[in-house]
């Protein structure tokens, strides 16, 4: 089976590795950028994603990139404790949660793709069009520095992010991602060790928020922290051009002033922001849920399919789950013997039927779940405890149990884990998504 992947981000590279592990070899990854530079800041890989990377044989190299947080703490804008919970192994999972630099993870996945599949990443390839052929294959047209080229695949997978060209071809009237009204500033800074060096902190409410977590081990009382500062109604994001610029660097000074009073025990927010190596400004945008991901022999994964707000730290993890689920269904169909030698017309028909069945199985497994999760993130996901604290006790509180009973806080946390597919009992007990070589 000839497979073309559009996009060499986390989702696209994880898809290539998942397909290779399922026994597929004829894979090409097309990337719009002229080089993979490993850009970005921090991200969290939740235990369900680490399980998949472990089964792909990548856990050690990914674990070496970052830190395994053991505790997540929610606070209000006054630094008062709302809720805390263990994370990763400390929460009873068989796999850790890992905080890593997105760019370093992308480069590690790229290297793994080259090791497994060879020189299959085509840089400087901008998707222009995809046309279905009479035999069920898809002819893809790319713009390159040397002019337009075409390639024909039995399956095309769009992993090209929130501004997906493949998604735009299928939904040409969709327009720009809707803006939530919130602006994010993301950065990395050297700072005093955060609590015990393995703690994530989220502080604030629906109008202003600060998130920090470690990206490196403590050294001489300091460590690298990833942070996200968030403010409602700030930022000139009225045009698609602005919304599309994910690497817009800004002066940290004005951002630090927005958080001038946010100095809590062990957490000096304005100092962290002021000391950032670089601050990137983002609009908080997502995409509306789609009624269909698959058209012909094309489908979507990751942000191209279901870009969502970062509430819950789930975007990269869900892209990896998409990749593994798609590869599982394709590999299972092949192992069942539905896809056979592609030489004869009858065999081509059988192979096509297997692809169609696998794509239907993938979409049935992932799209309804992601539609529900997207709605949950728009309702702030597990961060709802911070909104409730602000609504019910805007000036702070003496006892959080008088504001939000423990049972309510527990259910908010557990409901999100169930929706995102990483409740410990569900994740620890479900069957593997790994498959062997196709028959």
Short mmCIF file of C-alpha atoms in Angstrom, two decimals:
data_model
loop_
_atom_site.label_atom_id
_atom_site.label_comp_id
_atom_site.label_asym_id
_atom_site.label_seq_id
_atom_site.Cartn_x
_atom_site.Cartn_y
_atom_site.Cartn_z
CA UNK A 1 0.00 0.00 0.00
CA UNK A 2 1.35 3.41 -1.00
CA UNK A 3 0.74 5.91 1.81
CA UNK A 4 1.30 9.66 1.70
CA UNK A 5 1.33 11.72 4.91
CA UNK A 6 0.89 15.49 4.74
CA UNK A 7 2.78 17.19 7.57
CA UNK A 8 5.91 16.31 9.56
CA UNK A 9 4.81 17.54 12.96
CA UNK A 10 4.15 15.34 15.98
CA UNK A 11 1.03 13.80 14.43
CA UNK A 12 2.52 13.13 11.00
CA UNK A 13 5.74 11.60 12.29
CA UNK A 14 3.88 9.50 14.87
CA UNK A 15 1.62 8.27 12.06
CA UNK A 16 4.60 7.24 9.94
CA UNK A 17 6.15 5.36 12.88
CA UNK A 18 2.85 3.69 13.78
CA UNK A 19 2.27 2.54 10.22
CA UNK A 20 5.82 1.20 10.01
CA UNK A 21 5.29 -0.73 13.24
CA UNK A 22 2.10 -2.19 11.73
CA UNK A 23 4.14 -3.49 8.80
CA UNK A 24 3.68 -0.83 6.13
CA UNK A 25 6.82 0.31 4.34
CA UNK A 26 5.80 2.38 1.30
CA UNK A 27 5.33 5.64 3.22
CA UNK A 28 6.24 9.19 2.22
CA UNK A 29 5.94 12.25 4.47
CA UNK A 30 5.46 15.63 2.78
CA UNK A 31 6.29 18.74 4.80
CA UNK A 32 5.60 22.31 3.73
CA UNK A 33 8.60 23.82 5.56
CA UNK A 34 12.03 23.79 3.95
CA UNK A 35 13.52 22.23 7.08
CA UNK A 36 12.39 20.77 10.38
CA UNK A 37 13.74 23.21 12.93
CA UNK A 38 12.26 21.79 16.11
CA UNK A 39 10.39 24.96 17.05
CA UNK A 40 7.99 25.53 19.90
CA UNK A 41 7.95 25.37 23.65
CA UNK A 42 6.85 22.73 26.14
CA UNK A 43 4.10 20.16 25.92
CA UNK A 44 2.82 17.38 28.12
CA UNK A 45 2.56 13.81 26.94
CA UNK A 46 -0.06 12.09 29.08
CA UNK A 47 0.17 8.42 30.08
CA UNK A 48 -2.00 7.22 27.20
CA UNK A 49 0.45 8.79 24.74
CA UNK A 50 3.49 7.42 26.59
CA UNK A 51 1.94 3.97 26.41
CA UNK A 52 1.85 4.25 22.62
CA UNK A 53 5.39 5.62 22.40
CA UNK A 54 6.54 2.81 24.70
CA UNK A 55 4.99 0.20 22.42
CA UNK A 56 6.75 1.88 19.48
CA UNK A 57 10.06 1.45 21.31
CA UNK A 58 10.54 5.18 21.84
CA UNK A 59 10.01 5.65 25.55
CA UNK A 60 13.67 5.84 26.56
CA UNK A 61 14.58 8.49 24.03
CA UNK A 62 11.48 10.58 24.81
CA UNK A 63 11.96 10.17 28.58
CA UNK A 64 15.49 11.52 28.19
CA UNK A 65 14.10 14.77 26.78
CA UNK A 66 12.18 16.00 29.81
CA UNK A 67 10.70 15.52 33.25
CA UNK A 68 8.00 13.22 34.63
CA UNK A 69 5.70 15.43 36.72
CA UNK A 70 4.26 13.73 39.79
CA UNK A 71 1.77 16.36 41.03
CA UNK A 72 -0.62 18.85 39.44
CA UNK A 73 -1.78 21.80 41.58
CA UNK A 74 -4.63 24.22 40.81
CA UNK A 75 -4.72 27.61 42.57
CA UNK A 76 -6.76 30.78 42.32
CA UNK A 77 -5.26 34.14 41.36
CA UNK A 78 -4.36 34.74 45.02
CA UNK A 79 -2.26 31.58 45.23
CA UNK A 80 -4.82 29.71 47.34
CA UNK A 81 -4.93 25.94 46.84
CA UNK A 82 -8.03 24.61 45.03
CA UNK A 83 -7.12 21.07 44.03
CA UNK A 84 -4.12 18.82 43.59
CA UNK A 85 -3.72 15.32 42.27
CA UNK A 86 -0.93 12.85 41.52
CA UNK A 87 0.14 12.39 37.91
CA UNK A 88 1.70 9.61 35.93
CA UNK A 89 3.16 6.68 37.86
CA UNK A 90 2.24 8.36 41.14
CA UNK A 91 -1.42 8.23 40.08
CA UNK A 92 -1.36 4.48 39.48
CA UNK A 93 -0.68 4.46 35.75
CA UNK A 94 1.66 1.90 34.26
CA UNK A 95 3.24 4.72 32.22
CA UNK A 96 4.48 8.16 33.26
CA UNK A 97 3.41 11.59 32.14
CA UNK A 98 6.28 13.46 30.50
CA UNK A 99 6.85 17.19 30.05
CA UNK A 100 9.11 17.78 27.05
CA UNK A 101 10.09 20.53 24.62
CA UNK A 102 7.90 20.19 21.54
CA UNK A 103 10.77 20.90 19.16
CA UNK A 104 13.03 18.32 20.74
CA UNK A 105 10.24 15.75 20.55
CA UNK A 106 9.66 16.53 16.88
CA UNK A 107 13.35 16.10 16.09
CA UNK A 108 13.48 12.82 18.00
CA UNK A 109 10.48 11.50 16.07
CA UNK A 110 12.02 12.67 12.80
CA UNK A 111 15.22 10.78 13.59
CA UNK A 112 13.20 7.67 14.42
CA UNK A 113 11.36 7.89 11.10
CA UNK A 114 14.64 8.11 9.21
CA UNK A 115 16.03 5.15 11.15
CA UNK A 116 12.96 3.00 10.44
CA UNK A 117 12.01 4.07 6.93
CA UNK A 118 15.01 5.87 5.45
CA UNK A 119 14.86 9.07 3.42
CA UNK A 120 11.09 9.39 3.19
CA UNK A 121 10.54 12.99 4.39
CA UNK A 122 10.08 15.44 1.51
CA UNK A 123 10.64 19.03 2.60
CA UNK A 124 9.38 22.15 0.83
CA UNK A 125 6.22 20.39 -0.40
CA UNK A 126 3.07 22.50 -0.06
CA UNK A 127 -0.15 20.64 -0.70
CA UNK A 128 -2.17 22.21 -3.52
CA UNK A 129 -4.80 19.64 -4.46
CA UNK A 130 -5.91 16.03 -4.07
CA UNK A 131 -7.97 14.25 -6.72
CA UNK A 132 -9.49 10.79 -6.48
CA UNK A 133 -8.85 8.41 -9.37
CA UNK A 134 -11.14 5.77 -10.88
CA UNK A 135 -9.17 2.98 -9.23
CA UNK A 136 -9.66 4.54 -5.78
CA UNK A 137 -6.16 5.98 -5.49
CA UNK A 138 -5.50 9.66 -4.79
CA UNK A 139 -3.29 11.92 -6.91
CA UNK A 140 -1.73 14.67 -4.84
CA UNK A 141 -0.34 17.89 -6.27
CA UNK A 142 2.41 19.81 -4.45
CA UNK A 143 4.02 23.19 -5.01
CA UNK A 144 7.81 23.10 -4.59
CA UNK A 145 10.68 25.48 -5.24
CA UNK A 146 11.21 23.68 -8.56
CA UNK A 147 7.58 23.85 -9.65
CA UNK A 148 4.56 21.63 -9.17
CA UNK A 149 4.91 17.87 -8.79
CA UNK A 150 2.40 15.05 -8.34
CA UNK A 151 2.37 11.78 -6.44
CA UNK A 152 -0.20 9.00 -6.37
CA UNK A 153 -1.10 7.11 -3.19
CA UNK A 154 -3.55 4.46 -2.11
CA UNK A 155 -4.09 6.45 1.09
CA UNK A 156 -3.47 10.12 1.95
CA UNK A 157 -3.36 11.22 5.60
CA UNK A 158 -3.65 14.88 6.52
CA UNK A 159 -1.50 15.62 9.57
CA UNK A 160 -0.90 19.25 8.68
CA UNK A 161 -2.21 20.98 11.78
CA UNK A 162 -4.86 23.53 12.63
CA UNK A 163 -4.41 25.25 9.25
CA UNK A 164 -4.58 21.93 7.37
CA UNK A 165 -4.54 22.27 3.59
CA UNK A 166 -6.23 18.90 3.20
CA UNK A 167 -9.02 19.89 5.59
CA UNK A 168 -9.45 23.16 3.68
CA UNK A 169 -9.88 21.22 0.44
CA UNK A 170 -12.67 19.19 2.02
CA UNK A 171 -14.24 22.15 3.84
CA UNK A 172 -13.41 25.18 1.66
CA UNK A 173 -15.94 27.48 3.35
CA UNK A 174 -14.68 26.88 6.89
CA UNK A 175 -12.47 29.94 7.15
CA UNK A 176 -10.12 30.92 9.97
CA UNK A 177 -10.06 29.11 13.33
CA UNK A 178 -12.46 30.82 15.75
CA UNK A 179 -10.75 32.86 18.44
CA UNK A 180 -11.80 32.32 22.06
CA UNK A 181 -11.03 35.89 23.07
CA UNK A 182 -7.98 34.75 25.03
CA UNK A 183 -4.33 35.40 24.22
CA UNK A 184 -1.55 33.03 25.27
CA UNK A 185 2.09 33.86 25.79
CA UNK A 186 4.29 30.80 25.93
CA UNK A 187 7.92 30.63 26.87
CA UNK A 188 10.77 28.83 28.62
CA UNK A 189 12.75 30.35 31.47
CA UNK A 190 15.40 29.44 34.01
CA UNK A 191 13.84 29.84 37.46
CA UNK A 192 14.08 28.61 41.04
CA UNK A 193 13.01 24.99 41.40
CA UNK A 194 9.22 24.79 41.31
CA UNK A 195 8.14 23.12 44.57
CA UNK A 196 9.91 19.74 44.40
CA UNK A 197 11.03 19.91 40.77
CA UNK A 198 8.25 17.61 39.60
CA UNK A 199 5.14 19.71 40.12
CA UNK A 200 2.87 21.42 37.59
CA UNK A 201 1.04 24.56 38.72
CA UNK A 202 -2.04 26.18 37.20
CA UNK A 203 -3.23 29.41 38.78
CA UNK A 204 -5.98 31.86 37.90
CA UNK A 205 -9.45 31.84 36.41
CA UNK A 206 -11.30 32.29 33.13
CA UNK A 207 -9.90 35.77 32.48
CA UNK A 208 -6.29 35.41 33.53
CA UNK A 209 -4.19 32.32 34.11
CA UNK A 210 -0.60 31.17 34.56
CA UNK A 211 0.68 27.63 34.00
CA UNK A 212 4.20 26.42 34.78
CA UNK A 213 5.91 23.04 34.72
CA UNK A 214 9.52 21.82 34.63
CA UNK A 215 11.30 20.81 31.44
CA UNK A 216 14.61 19.90 33.05
CA UNK A 217 16.03 18.45 36.22
CA UNK A 218 16.95 20.82 39.07
CA UNK A 219 20.53 22.04 39.09
CA UNK A 220 21.98 24.34 41.76
CA UNK A 221 18.49 25.24 42.94
CA UNK A 222 17.20 26.18 39.48
CA UNK A 223 15.56 24.46 36.55
CA UNK A 224 14.08 25.16 33.13
CA UNK A 225 10.35 25.86 33.29
CA UNK A 226 7.83 25.98 30.52
CA UNK A 227 5.11 28.54 31.14
CA UNK A 228 1.88 29.77 29.62
CA UNK A 229 0.49 33.18 30.55
CA UNK A 230 -3.09 33.83 29.49
CA UNK A 231 -5.20 37.00 29.36
CA UNK A 232 -8.68 37.63 28.00
CA UNK A 233 -9.17 40.34 25.40
CA UNK A 234 -5.51 41.08 24.68
CA UNK A 235 -3.85 40.74 21.31
CA UNK A 236 -4.64 41.98 17.78
CA UNK A 237 -5.93 38.72 16.36
CA UNK A 238 -8.54 39.93 13.94
CA UNK A 239 -6.98 38.61 10.74
CA UNK A 240 -6.13 35.14 9.50
CA UNK A 241 -2.55 36.27 9.00
CA UNK A 242 -2.18 37.04 12.70
CA UNK A 243 -3.93 33.86 13.75
CA UNK A 244 -1.64 31.78 11.54
CA UNK A 245 1.60 33.15 13.00
CA UNK A 246 2.60 30.64 15.67
CA UNK A 247 6.15 31.99 16.06
CA UNK A 248 5.39 35.63 16.83
CA UNK A 249 7.98 36.75 19.40
CA UNK A 250 7.06 39.63 21.73
CA UNK A 251 8.70 41.70 24.46
CA UNK A 252 8.25 39.97 27.85
CA UNK A 253 8.11 43.26 29.77
CA UNK A 254 4.45 44.19 29.15
CA UNK A 255 3.38 40.60 29.78
CA UNK A 256 5.19 40.52 33.13
CA UNK A 257 3.36 43.72 34.12
CA UNK A 258 0.00 42.03 33.56
CA UNK A 259 1.00 39.58 36.32
CA UNK A 260 2.84 42.04 38.56
CA UNK A 261 0.94 41.00 41.71
CA UNK A 262 1.16 37.24 41.08
CA UNK A 263 3.84 36.41 43.62
CA UNK A 264 3.01 33.30 45.61
CA UNK A 265 5.04 31.12 47.93
CA UNK A 266 7.63 29.45 45.71
CA UNK A 267 6.27 31.01 42.51
CA UNK A 268 7.24 34.49 41.31
CA UNK A 269 5.21 34.78 38.12
CA UNK A 270 6.44 38.19 36.85
CA UNK A 271 10.07 37.18 37.41
CA UNK A 272 9.61 33.96 35.41
CA UNK A 273 8.02 35.85 32.52
CA UNK A 274 10.66 38.61 32.59
CA UNK A 275 13.48 36.01 32.47
CA UNK A 276 12.08 34.09 29.50
CA UNK A 277 14.50 33.09 26.77
CA UNK A 278 11.77 34.08 24.32
CA UNK A 279 8.02 34.66 24.52
CA UNK A 280 5.75 33.60 21.68
CA UNK A 281 2.28 35.11 21.39
CA UNK A 282 -0.63 32.95 20.31
CA UNK A 283 -4.36 33.39 19.98
CA UNK A 284 -6.27 30.67 21.79
CA UNK A 285 -8.11 29.13 18.86
CA UNK A 286 -9.53 25.75 17.99
CA UNK A 287 -11.62 24.19 15.24
CA UNK A 288 -15.28 23.25 15.25
CA UNK A 289 -16.01 19.53 15.28
CA UNK A 290 -16.43 17.91 11.87
CA UNK A 291 -19.15 15.52 10.79
CA UNK A 292 -16.67 13.61 8.62
CA UNK A 293 -12.90 13.17 8.52
CA UNK A 294 -12.64 10.69 5.66
CA UNK A 295 -13.32 11.44 2.00
CA UNK A 296 -12.43 8.73 -0.48
CA UNK A 297 -9.01 7.43 0.45
CA UNK A 298 -8.05 10.49 2.47
CA UNK A 299 -8.44 11.14 6.19
CA UNK A 300 -7.26 13.49 8.93
CA UNK A 301 -5.30 13.07 12.17
CA UNK A 302 -4.29 15.34 15.05
CA UNK A 303 -5.01 19.07 14.90
CA UNK A 304 -6.08 18.77 11.27
CA UNK A 305 -9.01 16.69 12.52
CA UNK A 306 -9.73 18.14 15.95
CA UNK A 307 -7.63 21.13 17.03
CA UNK A 308 -8.67 22.06 20.56
CA UNK A 309 -7.78 24.49 23.33
CA UNK A 310 -4.78 23.48 25.47
CA UNK A 311 -6.99 22.96 28.54
CA UNK A 312 -6.07 19.52 29.81
CA UNK A 313 -2.67 19.38 28.01
CA UNK A 314 -4.02 16.91 25.49
CA UNK A 315 -3.35 18.04 21.90
CA UNK A 316 -0.09 16.21 21.21
CA UNK A 317 -1.24 13.13 23.10
CA UNK A 318 -4.44 12.84 21.07
CA UNK A 319 -2.49 13.14 17.81
CA UNK A 320 -0.41 10.14 18.87
CA UNK A 321 -3.59 8.24 19.76
CA UNK A 322 -4.99 9.04 16.31
CA UNK A 323 -1.83 7.75 14.66
CA UNK A 324 -1.83 4.49 16.56
CA UNK A 325 -5.56 3.91 16.11
CA UNK A 326 -5.39 4.49 12.36
CA UNK A 327 -2.40 2.16 12.02
CA UNK A 328 -4.17 -0.44 14.16
CA UNK A 329 -7.23 -0.52 11.90
CA UNK A 330 -5.17 -0.57 8.71
CA UNK A 331 -2.88 -3.27 10.02
CA UNK A 332 -5.73 -5.38 11.38
CA UNK A 333 -7.53 -5.26 8.05
CA UNK A 334 -4.34 -6.28 6.25
CA UNK A 335 -3.66 -9.13 8.66
CA UNK A 336 -7.17 -10.41 8.10
CA UNK A 337 -6.21 -10.95 4.48
CA UNK A 338 -8.48 -8.30 3.00
CA UNK A 339 -5.51 -6.53 1.45
CA UNK A 340 -3.62 -8.85 -0.85
CA UNK A 341 -1.12 -8.51 -3.67
CA UNK A 342 -1.99 -5.38 -5.66
CA UNK A 343 -1.11 -6.80 -9.05
CA UNK A 344 -4.51 -7.81 -10.38
CA UNK A 345 -7.66 -5.70 -10.69
CA UNK A 346 -9.55 -7.98 -8.31
CA UNK A 347 -6.76 -7.69 -5.78
CA UNK A 348 -6.78 -3.90 -6.12
CA UNK A 349 -10.48 -3.97 -5.38
CA UNK A 350 -9.92 -6.11 -2.29
CA UNK A 351 -7.16 -3.81 -1.09
CA UNK A 352 -9.41 -0.80 -1.59
CA UNK A 353 -12.22 -2.42 0.37
CA UNK A 354 -9.79 -3.09 3.21
CA UNK A 355 -8.65 0.53 3.25
CA UNK A 356 -12.25 1.75 3.28
CA UNK A 357 -13.13 -0.57 6.17
CA UNK A 358 -10.06 0.50 8.12
CA UNK A 359 -10.79 4.20 7.63
CA UNK A 360 -14.37 3.68 8.77
CA UNK A 361 -13.15 1.82 11.85
CA UNK A 362 -10.63 4.54 12.66
CA UNK A 363 -13.19 7.32 12.33
CA UNK A 364 -15.77 5.43 14.38
CA UNK A 365 -13.20 4.93 17.14
CA UNK A 366 -11.85 8.47 17.22
CA UNK A 367 -14.19 11.10 15.80
CA UNK A 368 -17.09 10.84 18.29
CA UNK A 369 -14.66 10.74 21.20
CA UNK A 370 -12.79 13.80 19.91
CA UNK A 371 -16.05 15.66 19.30
CA UNK A 372 -16.95 15.14 22.95
CA UNK A 373 -13.45 16.04 24.13
CA UNK A 374 -13.44 19.23 22.07
CA UNK A 375 -16.69 20.28 23.74
CA UNK A 376 -15.14 19.47 27.10
CA UNK A 377 -12.08 21.62 26.46
CA UNK A 378 -14.29 24.53 25.42
CA UNK A 379 -15.88 24.15 28.85
CA UNK A 380 -12.31 24.42 30.24
CA UNK A 381 -11.93 20.69 30.94
CA UNK A 382 -10.25 19.89 34.28
CA UNK A 383 -9.48 23.60 34.76
CA UNK A 384 -13.16 24.14 35.56
CA UNK A 385 -12.25 24.01 39.24
CA UNK A 386 -10.49 27.36 38.84
CA UNK A 387 -13.52 28.93 37.19
CA UNK A 388 -15.84 27.65 39.89
CA UNK A 389 -13.58 28.99 42.63
CA UNK A 390 -13.55 32.42 40.99
CA UNK A 391 -17.32 32.42 40.47
CA UNK A 392 -18.18 31.28 43.98
CA UNK A 393 -15.41 33.07 45.89
CA UNK A 394 -14.11 35.95 43.75
CA UNK A 395 -12.18 37.47 46.67
CA UNK A 396 -10.70 34.19 47.83
CA UNK A 397 -11.74 31.74 50.52
CA UNK A 398 -10.88 30.41 53.95
CA UNK A 399 -11.68 26.76 53.15
CA UNK A 400 -11.94 25.43 49.62
CA UNK A 401 -14.32 22.68 50.78
CA UNK A 402 -16.85 25.40 51.62
CA UNK A 403 -16.62 26.66 48.03
CA UNK A 404 -16.28 23.45 45.98
CA UNK A 405 -16.85 20.18 47.84
CA UNK A 406 -14.10 17.61 47.40
CA UNK A 407 -16.51 15.23 45.66
CA UNK A 408 -17.25 17.87 43.01
CA UNK A 409 -13.56 18.56 42.43
CA UNK A 410 -12.83 14.85 42.12
CA UNK A 411 -15.60 14.34 39.60
CA UNK A 412 -14.41 17.23 37.42
CA UNK A 413 -10.93 15.70 37.30
CA UNK A 414 -12.16 12.14 36.74
CA UNK A 415 -14.74 13.08 34.11
CA UNK A 416 -12.06 14.70 31.97
CA UNK A 417 -9.78 11.68 32.26
CA UNK A 418 -12.63 9.43 31.15
CA UNK A 419 -13.46 11.68 28.20
CA UNK A 420 -9.82 11.89 27.12
CA UNK A 421 -9.26 8.14 27.44
CA UNK A 422 -6.72 8.15 30.23
CA UNK A 423 -8.61 7.20 33.34
CA UNK A 424 -6.12 4.82 35.03
CA UNK A 425 -8.38 1.78 35.07
CA UNK A 426 -9.39 2.25 31.42
CA UNK A 427 -5.87 2.84 30.15
CA UNK A 428 -4.14 0.19 32.23
CA UNK A 429 -6.61 -2.52 31.23
CA UNK A 430 -7.42 -1.87 27.58
CA UNK A 431 -5.90 -3.96 24.80
CA UNK A 432 -2.83 -2.81 22.91
CA UNK A 433 -3.15 -0.90 19.65
CA UNK A 434 -0.12 -2.68 18.29
CA UNK A 435 -0.35 -5.04 15.32
CA UNK A 436 2.13 -7.20 13.47
CA UNK A 437 3.09 -7.14 9.82
CA UNK A 438 0.23 -7.22 7.32
CA UNK A 439 -0.58 -10.62 5.90
#
